[in-house]
Amino acid sequence: MRSSHRACGKTILLGEHWVVYGTTALAVPIESIETVVDVLPGQTGFHLDVSAVHRATAERVYSTALEGLQIADMAADWAVHVQSSIPVGEGMGSSAAFGCALIQALAKATHQRLSFESLWERVLELETVVHGAPSGLDHTVITHGAPIAFYGPQKYDVLHWPTDCSLLLASSGQPGSTRQAVENVAQWRKDNLDHFEQLQRTMSDVIEVGVDSFQRGELQALGQAMNESHTALQTLGVSLPILDRLVQCALDAGAWGAKLTGAGLGGAVLALVPKPCITQ
Ligand code: PMV
C-alpha cells in the first residue's frame, strides 16, 4: 500500500548563521511550496521525479534514512517517488522538507510511530548528510508547520503569525550552497574572532527585539531588525551584489524590511511588506 507524506518549505526572518553559534533565530513555514514523498512497497528502485536535492546526495540521504529507521532489508524492493516544488539552493528548506517527508513516509510504510524527538533526530542525520553541521532550525520549523523562535537543538517556542504579516520572496536565480556558506562563515569567524563576537552580541540584541516585535505584531520594528540582519550578513561575506540589489529594490518600493534569507551566496531575498500587496 502506498504511504505518502508532505512537508512544506520555510524562510528565515532572523538569525541565519548566528544560530549555528547559539544565537536565537526566527523562521516561518511556507505552505504554498512542498515536497511530497510516496513510498510504494513491492516495486523496485528509488526514483527522484523532481530534484529535491541533488541526485547523488538524495541517494545518500535515502540510505541514511533506511539505516536510521533500521529498515534497509525491508525496503529492498520499494519504489520511492519524490516530487517537490521547493527550489533547491534558495534557502527555502528543500533538503529539510525532503528529509521530513521521507522519514515520515518511510515510518508510515513500516508502521513505526515516531516520537517528535526521534523524528527530529532522524531528520537531523539527513540534514547532516546534506549540509555538514546544521543547526536543526530548518527541519524544526518544517516539522511544526508554524513560526518558530529557535534557541538550539530541540529548544524553541512555537509562535503565532502576527496579523497582516505579508512576506515576499525574490529569487536571485543563483542557487547557493548552505555547506559552503557555513564553512565560509566559520573561516571568517576564525580570522576575525573579536569582530565576530562583537557583531554576534549586537545581533543577539537585534534578533531579540525582532522576535519580540513579531510576537507583538509590530511589523515596522521587525522590518528594521531584518535590515540590520542583512547588513550583518554582508559583513560575514554571505551576501552577493545581486542580493544587495534585490534588498535595495524592495526597500525603494516601500518594504518595511528586506534581507537575504537562508545561507546566502545566492538564493533569495525576503521582504516584509505592508498590506495590501499586489504581486505579479
Ligand atoms: O538551508 P538554508 O539556506 O536555509 O540555511 C540554513 C541556515 C543556516 O543558519 C545558514 C545554517 C543552519 O544550519 O542553521
mmCIF file of C-alpha atoms and ligand atoms in Angstrom:
data_model
loop_
_atom_site.group_PDB
_atom_site.id
_atom_site.type_symbol
_atom_site.label_atom_id
_atom_site.label_comp_id
_atom_site.label_asym_id
_atom_site.label_seq_id
_atom_site.Cartn_x
_atom_site.Cartn_y
_atom_site.Cartn_z
ATOM 1 C CA MET A 1 0.000 0.000 0.000
ATOM 2 C CA ARG A 2 1.230 3.477 -0.865
ATOM 3 C CA SER A 3 2.444 5.639 2.056
ATOM 4 C CA SER A 4 2.775 9.356 1.449
ATOM 5 C CA HIS A 5 3.873 12.345 3.399
ATOM 6 C CA ARG A 6 4.230 16.040 2.558
ATOM 7 C CA ALA A 7 6.364 18.764 4.079
ATOM 8 C CA CYS A 8 6.266 22.488 3.358
ATOM 9 C CA GLY A 9 9.068 24.996 2.715
ATOM 10 C CA LYS A 10 10.369 27.641 5.097
ATOM 11 C CA THR A 11 12.052 31.009 5.210
ATOM 12 C CA ILE A 12 14.261 32.558 7.900
ATOM 13 C CA LEU A 13 13.284 36.037 9.100
ATOM 14 C CA LEU A 14 16.166 36.486 11.516
ATOM 15 C CA GLY A 15 19.259 34.708 12.786
ATOM 16 C CA GLU A 16 20.669 32.531 9.992
ATOM 17 C CA HIS A 17 24.356 31.771 10.579
ATOM 18 C CA TRP A 18 24.260 33.304 14.077
ATOM 19 C CA VAL A 19 22.064 30.377 15.110
ATOM 20 C CA VAL A 20 24.945 27.993 14.384
ATOM 21 C CA TYR A 21 26.825 29.796 17.216
ATOM 22 C CA GLY A 22 23.960 29.753 19.704
ATOM 23 C CA THR A 23 22.001 32.922 18.886
ATOM 24 C CA THR A 24 18.200 32.774 18.534
ATOM 25 C CA ALA A 25 16.657 32.517 15.060
ATOM 26 C CA LEU A 26 13.143 33.214 13.779
ATOM 27 C CA ALA A 27 11.762 31.118 10.925
ATOM 28 C CA VAL A 28 8.329 30.611 9.380
ATOM 29 C CA PRO A 29 6.811 27.863 7.191
ATOM 30 C CA ILE A 30 5.850 28.490 3.557
ATOM 31 C CA GLU A 31 2.792 26.329 2.944
ATOM 32 C CA SER A 32 2.494 27.191 -0.751
ATOM 33 C CA ILE A 33 5.555 25.115 -1.675
ATOM 34 C CA GLU A 34 6.033 21.478 -0.723
ATOM 35 C CA THR A 35 7.836 18.196 -1.124
ATOM 36 C CA VAL A 36 5.770 15.014 -1.349
ATOM 37 C CA VAL A 37 7.320 11.584 -0.822
ATOM 38 C CA ASP A 38 5.428 8.444 -1.889
ATOM 39 C CA VAL A 39 6.677 5.028 -0.786
ATOM 40 C CA LEU A 40 5.395 2.111 -2.890
ATOM 41 C CA PRO A 41 6.285 -1.306 -1.454
ATOM 42 C CA GLY A 42 6.672 -4.210 -3.858
ATOM 43 C CA GLN A 43 8.219 -2.223 -6.688
ATOM 44 C CA THR A 44 11.813 -1.527 -7.498
ATOM 45 C CA GLY A 45 14.070 1.434 -7.099
ATOM 46 C CA PHE A 46 14.488 4.936 -5.849
ATOM 47 C CA HIS A 47 13.074 7.464 -8.312
ATOM 48 C CA LEU A 48 13.618 11.151 -7.913
ATOM 49 C CA ASP A 49 10.964 12.720 -10.141
ATOM 50 C CA VAL A 50 11.918 16.310 -9.466
ATOM 51 C CA SER A 51 15.218 17.267 -7.868
ATOM 52 C CA ALA A 52 14.528 17.788 -4.155
ATOM 53 C CA VAL A 53 18.252 17.767 -3.547
ATOM 54 C CA HIS A 54 20.970 16.721 -5.993
ATOM 55 C CA ARG A 55 20.546 13.094 -7.051
ATOM 56 C CA ALA A 56 23.759 11.711 -5.515
ATOM 57 C CA THR A 57 23.006 13.499 -2.243
ATOM 58 C CA ALA A 58 19.388 12.299 -2.350
ATOM 59 C CA GLU A 59 20.565 8.715 -2.694
ATOM 60 C CA ARG A 60 22.889 9.094 0.318
ATOM 61 C CA VAL A 61 20.047 10.684 2.258
ATOM 62 C CA TYR A 62 17.778 7.784 1.331
ATOM 63 C CA SER A 63 20.208 5.106 2.510
ATOM 64 C CA THR A 64 20.877 7.057 5.732
ATOM 65 C CA ALA A 65 17.101 7.215 6.324
ATOM 66 C CA LEU A 66 16.770 3.440 5.839
ATOM 67 C CA GLU A 67 19.636 2.791 8.256
ATOM 68 C CA GLY A 68 18.288 5.272 10.808
ATOM 69 C CA LEU A 69 14.881 3.553 10.811
ATOM 70 C CA GLN A 70 16.561 0.112 10.630
ATOM 71 C CA ILE A 71 14.533 -0.924 7.584
ATOM 72 C CA ALA A 72 17.247 -1.386 4.944
ATOM 73 C CA ASP A 73 16.310 -5.097 4.493
ATOM 74 C CA MET A 74 12.572 -4.479 4.210
ATOM 75 C CA ALA A 75 12.966 -1.648 1.716
ATOM 76 C CA ALA A 76 14.976 -3.632 -0.844
ATOM 77 C CA ASP A 77 12.105 -3.766 -3.378
ATOM 78 C CA TRP A 78 10.403 -0.435 -2.671
ATOM 79 C CA ALA A 79 9.993 2.457 -5.016
ATOM 80 C CA VAL A 80 10.217 5.931 -3.525
ATOM 81 C CA HIS A 81 8.960 8.876 -5.572
ATOM 82 C CA VAL A 82 9.871 12.413 -4.618
ATOM 83 C CA GLN A 83 8.155 15.435 -6.086
ATOM 84 C CA SER A 84 8.979 18.925 -4.982
ATOM 85 C CA SER A 85 8.037 22.497 -5.786
ATOM 86 C CA ILE A 86 10.637 23.881 -3.343
ATOM 87 C CA PRO A 87 13.520 25.455 -5.245
ATOM 88 C CA VAL A 88 16.936 23.978 -4.448
ATOM 89 C CA GLY A 89 19.661 26.230 -3.008
ATOM 90 C CA GLU A 90 17.297 29.159 -2.378
ATOM 91 C CA GLY A 91 17.191 28.913 1.429
ATOM 92 C CA MET A 92 13.594 27.648 1.343
ATOM 93 C CA GLY A 93 14.217 24.365 3.118
ATOM 94 C CA SER A 94 14.281 21.930 0.180
ATOM 95 C CA SER A 95 16.541 19.415 1.910
ATOM 96 C CA ALA A 96 14.800 19.623 5.293
ATOM 97 C CA ALA A 97 11.385 19.205 3.647
ATOM 98 C CA PHE A 98 12.701 16.194 1.735
ATOM 99 C CA GLY A 99 14.091 14.722 4.967
ATOM 100 C CA CYS A 100 10.901 15.346 6.977
ATOM 101 C CA ALA A 101 8.622 13.916 4.295
ATOM 102 C CA LEU A 102 10.913 10.942 3.620
ATOM 103 C CA ILE A 103 11.287 9.858 7.251
ATOM 104 C CA GLN A 104 7.557 10.174 7.912
ATOM 105 C CA ALA A 105 6.547 8.336 4.720
ATOM 106 C CA LEU A 106 9.020 5.513 5.471
ATOM 107 C CA ALA A 107 7.837 5.311 9.098
ATOM 108 C CA LYS A 108 4.238 5.105 7.901
ATOM 109 C CA ALA A 109 5.138 2.344 5.420
ATOM 110 C CA THR A 110 6.728 0.293 8.220
ATOM 111 C CA HIS A 111 4.032 1.084 10.824
ATOM 112 C CA GLN A 112 6.541 2.836 13.084
ATOM 113 C CA ARG A 113 5.248 5.521 15.426
ATOM 114 C CA LEU A 114 7.965 8.116 15.799
ATOM 115 C CA SER A 115 8.057 10.456 18.765
ATOM 116 C CA PHE A 116 8.802 14.067 17.876
ATOM 117 C CA GLU A 117 12.301 13.657 19.378
ATOM 118 C CA SER A 118 13.061 10.618 17.292
ATOM 119 C CA LEU A 119 11.711 12.265 14.108
ATOM 120 C CA TRP A 120 13.876 15.296 14.916
ATOM 121 C CA GLU A 121 17.000 13.137 15.381
ATOM 122 C CA ARG A 122 16.374 11.107 12.206
ATOM 123 C CA VAL A 123 15.901 14.219 10.055
ATOM 124 C CA LEU A 124 18.940 15.883 11.647
ATOM 125 C CA GLU A 125 21.009 12.897 10.464
ATOM 126 C CA LEU A 126 19.766 13.508 6.921
ATOM 127 C CA GLU A 127 20.411 17.246 7.135
ATOM 128 C CA THR A 128 23.954 16.449 8.301
ATOM 129 C CA VAL A 129 24.490 14.353 5.154
ATOM 130 C CA VAL A 130 23.458 17.367 3.051
ATOM 131 C CA HIS A 131 24.861 20.347 4.977
ATOM 132 C CA GLY A 132 27.648 19.101 7.240
ATOM 133 C CA ALA A 133 26.762 20.746 10.564
ATOM 134 C CA PRO A 134 23.183 22.041 10.522
ATOM 135 C CA SER A 135 21.654 23.854 13.494
ATOM 136 C CA GLY A 136 18.347 21.978 13.162
ATOM 137 C CA LEU A 137 16.368 25.174 12.587
ATOM 138 C CA ASP A 138 15.077 24.214 9.125
ATOM 139 C CA HIS A 139 13.545 20.888 9.982
ATOM 140 C CA THR A 140 12.147 22.169 13.291
ATOM 141 C CA VAL A 141 10.058 24.836 11.572
ATOM 142 C CA ILE A 142 9.061 22.498 8.756
ATOM 143 C CA THR A 143 8.023 19.704 11.106
ATOM 144 C CA HIS A 144 5.857 22.074 13.135
ATOM 145 C CA GLY A 145 4.433 23.990 10.173
ATOM 146 C CA ALA A 146 4.299 27.091 12.402
ATOM 147 C CA PRO A 147 6.565 30.096 13.114
ATOM 148 C CA ILE A 148 9.421 29.156 15.443
ATOM 149 C CA ALA A 149 11.794 31.079 17.705
ATOM 150 C CA PHE A 150 14.694 28.616 17.787
ATOM 151 C CA TYR A 151 17.244 28.695 20.609
ATOM 152 C CA GLY A 152 19.180 25.479 19.919
ATOM 153 C CA PRO A 153 18.649 21.764 19.313
ATOM 154 C CA GLN A 154 15.103 20.957 20.456
ATOM 155 C CA LYS A 155 14.860 24.271 22.339
ATOM 156 C CA TYR A 156 12.324 26.526 20.707
ATOM 157 C CA ASP A 157 8.970 28.240 21.041
ATOM 158 C CA VAL A 158 6.115 27.823 18.576
ATOM 159 C CA LEU A 159 4.714 31.290 17.779
ATOM 160 C CA HIS A 160 1.543 32.647 16.174
ATOM 161 C CA TRP A 161 1.614 34.551 12.909
ATOM 162 C CA PRO A 162 1.101 38.262 13.516
ATOM 163 C CA THR A 163 -1.944 39.765 11.808
ATOM 164 C CA ASP A 164 -1.193 41.358 8.428
ATOM 165 C CA CYS A 165 2.299 39.865 8.142
ATOM 166 C CA SER A 166 2.923 39.885 4.406
ATOM 167 C CA LEU A 167 6.168 38.402 3.103
ATOM 168 C CA LEU A 168 7.608 38.429 -0.397
ATOM 169 C CA LEU A 169 10.412 36.182 -1.617
ATOM 170 C CA ALA A 170 12.505 37.212 -4.619
ATOM 171 C CA SER A 171 14.893 34.671 -6.097
ATOM 172 C CA SER A 172 18.318 35.794 -7.280
ATOM 173 C CA GLY A 173 18.253 32.980 -9.831
ATOM 174 C CA GLN A 174 21.612 31.813 -8.429
ATOM 175 C CA PRO A 175 21.456 28.747 -6.181
ATOM 176 C CA GLY A 176 23.705 28.898 -3.112
ATOM 177 C CA SER A 177 25.344 26.128 -1.102
ATOM 178 C CA THR A 178 24.491 26.071 2.606
ATOM 179 C CA ARG A 179 27.507 23.876 3.353
ATOM 180 C CA GLN A 180 29.846 26.314 1.568
ATOM 181 C CA ALA A 181 28.326 29.390 3.206
ATOM 182 C CA VAL A 182 28.506 27.844 6.696
ATOM 183 C CA GLU A 183 32.162 26.898 6.071
ATOM 184 C CA ASN A 184 32.953 30.421 4.825
ATOM 185 C CA VAL A 185 31.415 31.954 7.935
ATOM 186 C CA ALA A 186 33.378 29.545 10.153
ATOM 187 C CA GLN A 187 36.563 30.699 8.413
ATOM 188 C CA TRP A 188 35.587 34.397 8.712
ATOM 189 C CA ARG A 189 34.933 33.853 12.414
ATOM 190 C CA LYS A 190 38.328 32.194 12.858
ATOM 191 C CA ASP A 191 40.089 35.073 11.089
ATOM 192 C CA ASN A 192 38.091 37.848 12.835
ATOM 193 C CA LEU A 193 37.155 36.405 16.216
ATOM 194 C CA ASP A 194 36.864 39.691 18.145
ATOM 195 C CA HIS A 195 34.817 41.324 15.396
ATOM 196 C CA PHE A 196 32.617 38.224 15.100
ATOM 197 C CA GLU A 197 31.912 38.111 18.829
ATOM 198 C CA GLN A 198 31.146 41.825 18.981
ATOM 199 C CA LEU A 199 28.797 41.547 15.993
ATOM 200 C CA GLN A 200 27.162 38.452 17.486
ATOM 201 C CA ARG A 201 26.384 40.362 20.714
ATOM 202 C CA THR A 202 24.847 43.188 18.664
ATOM 203 C CA MET A 203 22.856 40.759 16.524
ATOM 204 C CA SER A 204 21.656 38.857 19.537
ATOM 205 C CA ASP A 205 20.022 42.106 20.808
ATOM 206 C CA VAL A 206 18.656 42.950 17.341
ATOM 207 C CA ILE A 207 17.158 39.457 16.960
ATOM 208 C CA GLU A 208 15.636 39.553 20.437
ATOM 209 C CA VAL A 209 13.890 42.826 19.572
ATOM 210 C CA GLY A 210 12.845 41.337 16.194
ATOM 211 C CA VAL A 211 11.316 38.217 17.748
ATOM 212 C CA ASP A 212 9.509 40.347 20.298
ATOM 213 C CA SER A 213 8.204 42.611 17.503
ATOM 214 C CA PHE A 214 6.983 39.547 15.569
ATOM 215 C CA GLN A 215 5.064 38.360 18.628
ATOM 216 C CA ARG A 216 3.542 41.797 19.243
ATOM 217 C CA GLY A 217 2.734 42.333 15.561
ATOM 218 C CA GLU A 218 4.964 45.432 15.405
ATOM 219 C CA LEU A 219 5.934 44.904 11.813
ATOM 220 C CA GLN A 220 7.888 48.094 11.175
ATOM 221 C CA ALA A 221 10.192 47.249 14.093
ATOM 222 C CA LEU A 222 10.531 43.703 12.743
ATOM 223 C CA GLY A 223 11.467 45.179 9.353
ATOM 224 C CA GLN A 224 14.178 47.272 10.998
ATOM 225 C CA ALA A 225 15.642 44.126 12.608
ATOM 226 C CA MET A 226 15.629 42.442 9.191
ATOM 227 C CA ASN A 227 17.508 45.386 7.655
ATOM 228 C CA GLU A 228 20.148 45.242 10.382
ATOM 229 C CA SER A 229 20.404 41.479 9.853
ATOM 230 C CA HIS A 230 21.140 41.945 6.183
ATOM 231 C CA THR A 231 23.948 44.395 6.951
ATOM 232 C CA ALA A 232 25.464 41.914 9.415
ATOM 233 C CA LEU A 233 25.207 39.078 6.881
ATOM 234 C CA GLN A 234 27.018 41.311 4.370
ATOM 235 C CA THR A 235 29.807 41.698 6.925
ATOM 236 C CA LEU A 236 30.023 37.908 7.269
ATOM 237 C CA GLY A 237 30.550 37.767 3.496
ATOM 238 C CA VAL A 238 27.494 35.696 2.554
ATOM 239 C CA SER A 239 25.646 38.330 0.530
ATOM 240 C CA LEU A 240 26.170 38.912 -3.184
ATOM 241 C CA PRO A 241 25.713 42.105 -5.254
ATOM 242 C CA ILE A 242 22.517 40.647 -6.748
ATOM 243 C CA LEU A 243 21.096 40.021 -3.257
ATOM 244 C CA ASP A 244 22.045 43.555 -2.157
ATOM 245 C CA ARG A 245 20.319 44.966 -5.251
ATOM 246 C CA LEU A 246 17.150 42.962 -4.572
ATOM 247 C CA VAL A 247 17.147 44.203 -0.965
ATOM 248 C CA GLN A 248 17.505 47.796 -2.154
ATOM 249 C CA CYS A 249 14.726 47.374 -4.754
ATOM 250 C CA ALA A 250 12.379 46.058 -2.051
ATOM 251 C CA LEU A 251 13.180 48.949 0.302
ATOM 252 C CA ASP A 252 12.820 51.514 -2.513
ATOM 253 C CA ALA A 253 9.396 50.014 -3.282
ATOM 254 C CA GLY A 254 8.264 50.546 0.321
ATOM 255 C CA ALA A 255 9.131 47.311 2.158
ATOM 256 C CA TRP A 256 9.486 47.667 5.930
ATOM 257 C CA GLY A 257 12.493 45.384 5.858
ATOM 258 C CA ALA A 258 14.431 43.167 3.470
ATOM 259 C CA LYS A 259 17.316 40.756 3.769
ATOM 260 C CA LEU A 260 18.850 37.707 2.237
ATOM 261 C CA THR A 261 17.253 34.607 3.711
ATOM 262 C CA GLY A 262 18.974 31.313 4.450
ATOM 263 C CA ALA A 263 22.637 30.633 3.998
ATOM 264 C CA GLY A 264 23.260 33.163 1.207
ATOM 265 C CA LEU A 265 25.942 33.103 -1.532
ATOM 266 C CA GLY A 266 22.902 33.012 -3.818
ATOM 267 C CA GLY A 267 19.340 32.075 -3.059
ATOM 268 C CA ALA A 268 16.604 34.548 -2.291
ATOM 269 C CA VAL A 269 15.745 37.820 -0.615
ATOM 270 C CA LEU A 270 12.863 38.084 1.839
ATOM 271 C CA ALA A 271 10.917 41.336 2.171
ATOM 272 C CA LEU A 272 8.351 42.295 4.794
ATOM 273 C CA VAL A 273 5.809 44.449 3.030
ATOM 274 C CA PRO A 274 2.787 46.483 4.096
ATOM 275 C CA LYS A 275 -0.583 45.034 3.071
ATOM 276 C CA PRO A 276 -2.268 45.199 0.609
ATOM 277 C CA CYS A 277 0.471 43.964 -1.684
ATOM 278 C CA ILE A 278 -0.083 43.398 -5.403
ATOM 279 C CA THR A 279 2.203 40.720 -6.857
ATOM 280 C CA GLN A 280 2.668 39.695 -10.458
HETATM 281 O O1 PMV B 1 19.452 25.945 4.430
HETATM 282 P P1 PMV B 1 19.387 27.424 4.472
HETATM 283 O O2 PMV B 1 19.929 28.070 3.277
HETATM 284 O O3 PMV B 1 18.039 27.901 4.858
HETATM 285 O O4 PMV B 1 20.364 27.880 5.680
HETATM 286 C C1 PMV B 1 20.233 27.356 6.936
HETATM 287 C C2 PMV B 1 20.537 28.359 7.968
HETATM 288 C C3 PMV B 1 21.977 28.411 8.457
HETATM 289 O O5 PMV B 1 21.923 29.140 9.673
HETATM 290 C C4 PMV B 1 22.872 29.150 7.473
HETATM 291 C C5 PMV B 1 22.558 27.033 8.704
HETATM 292 C C6 PMV B 1 21.888 26.289 9.845
HETATM 293 O O6 PMV B 1 22.135 25.083 9.924
HETATM 294 O O7 PMV B 1 21.171 26.886 10.658
#
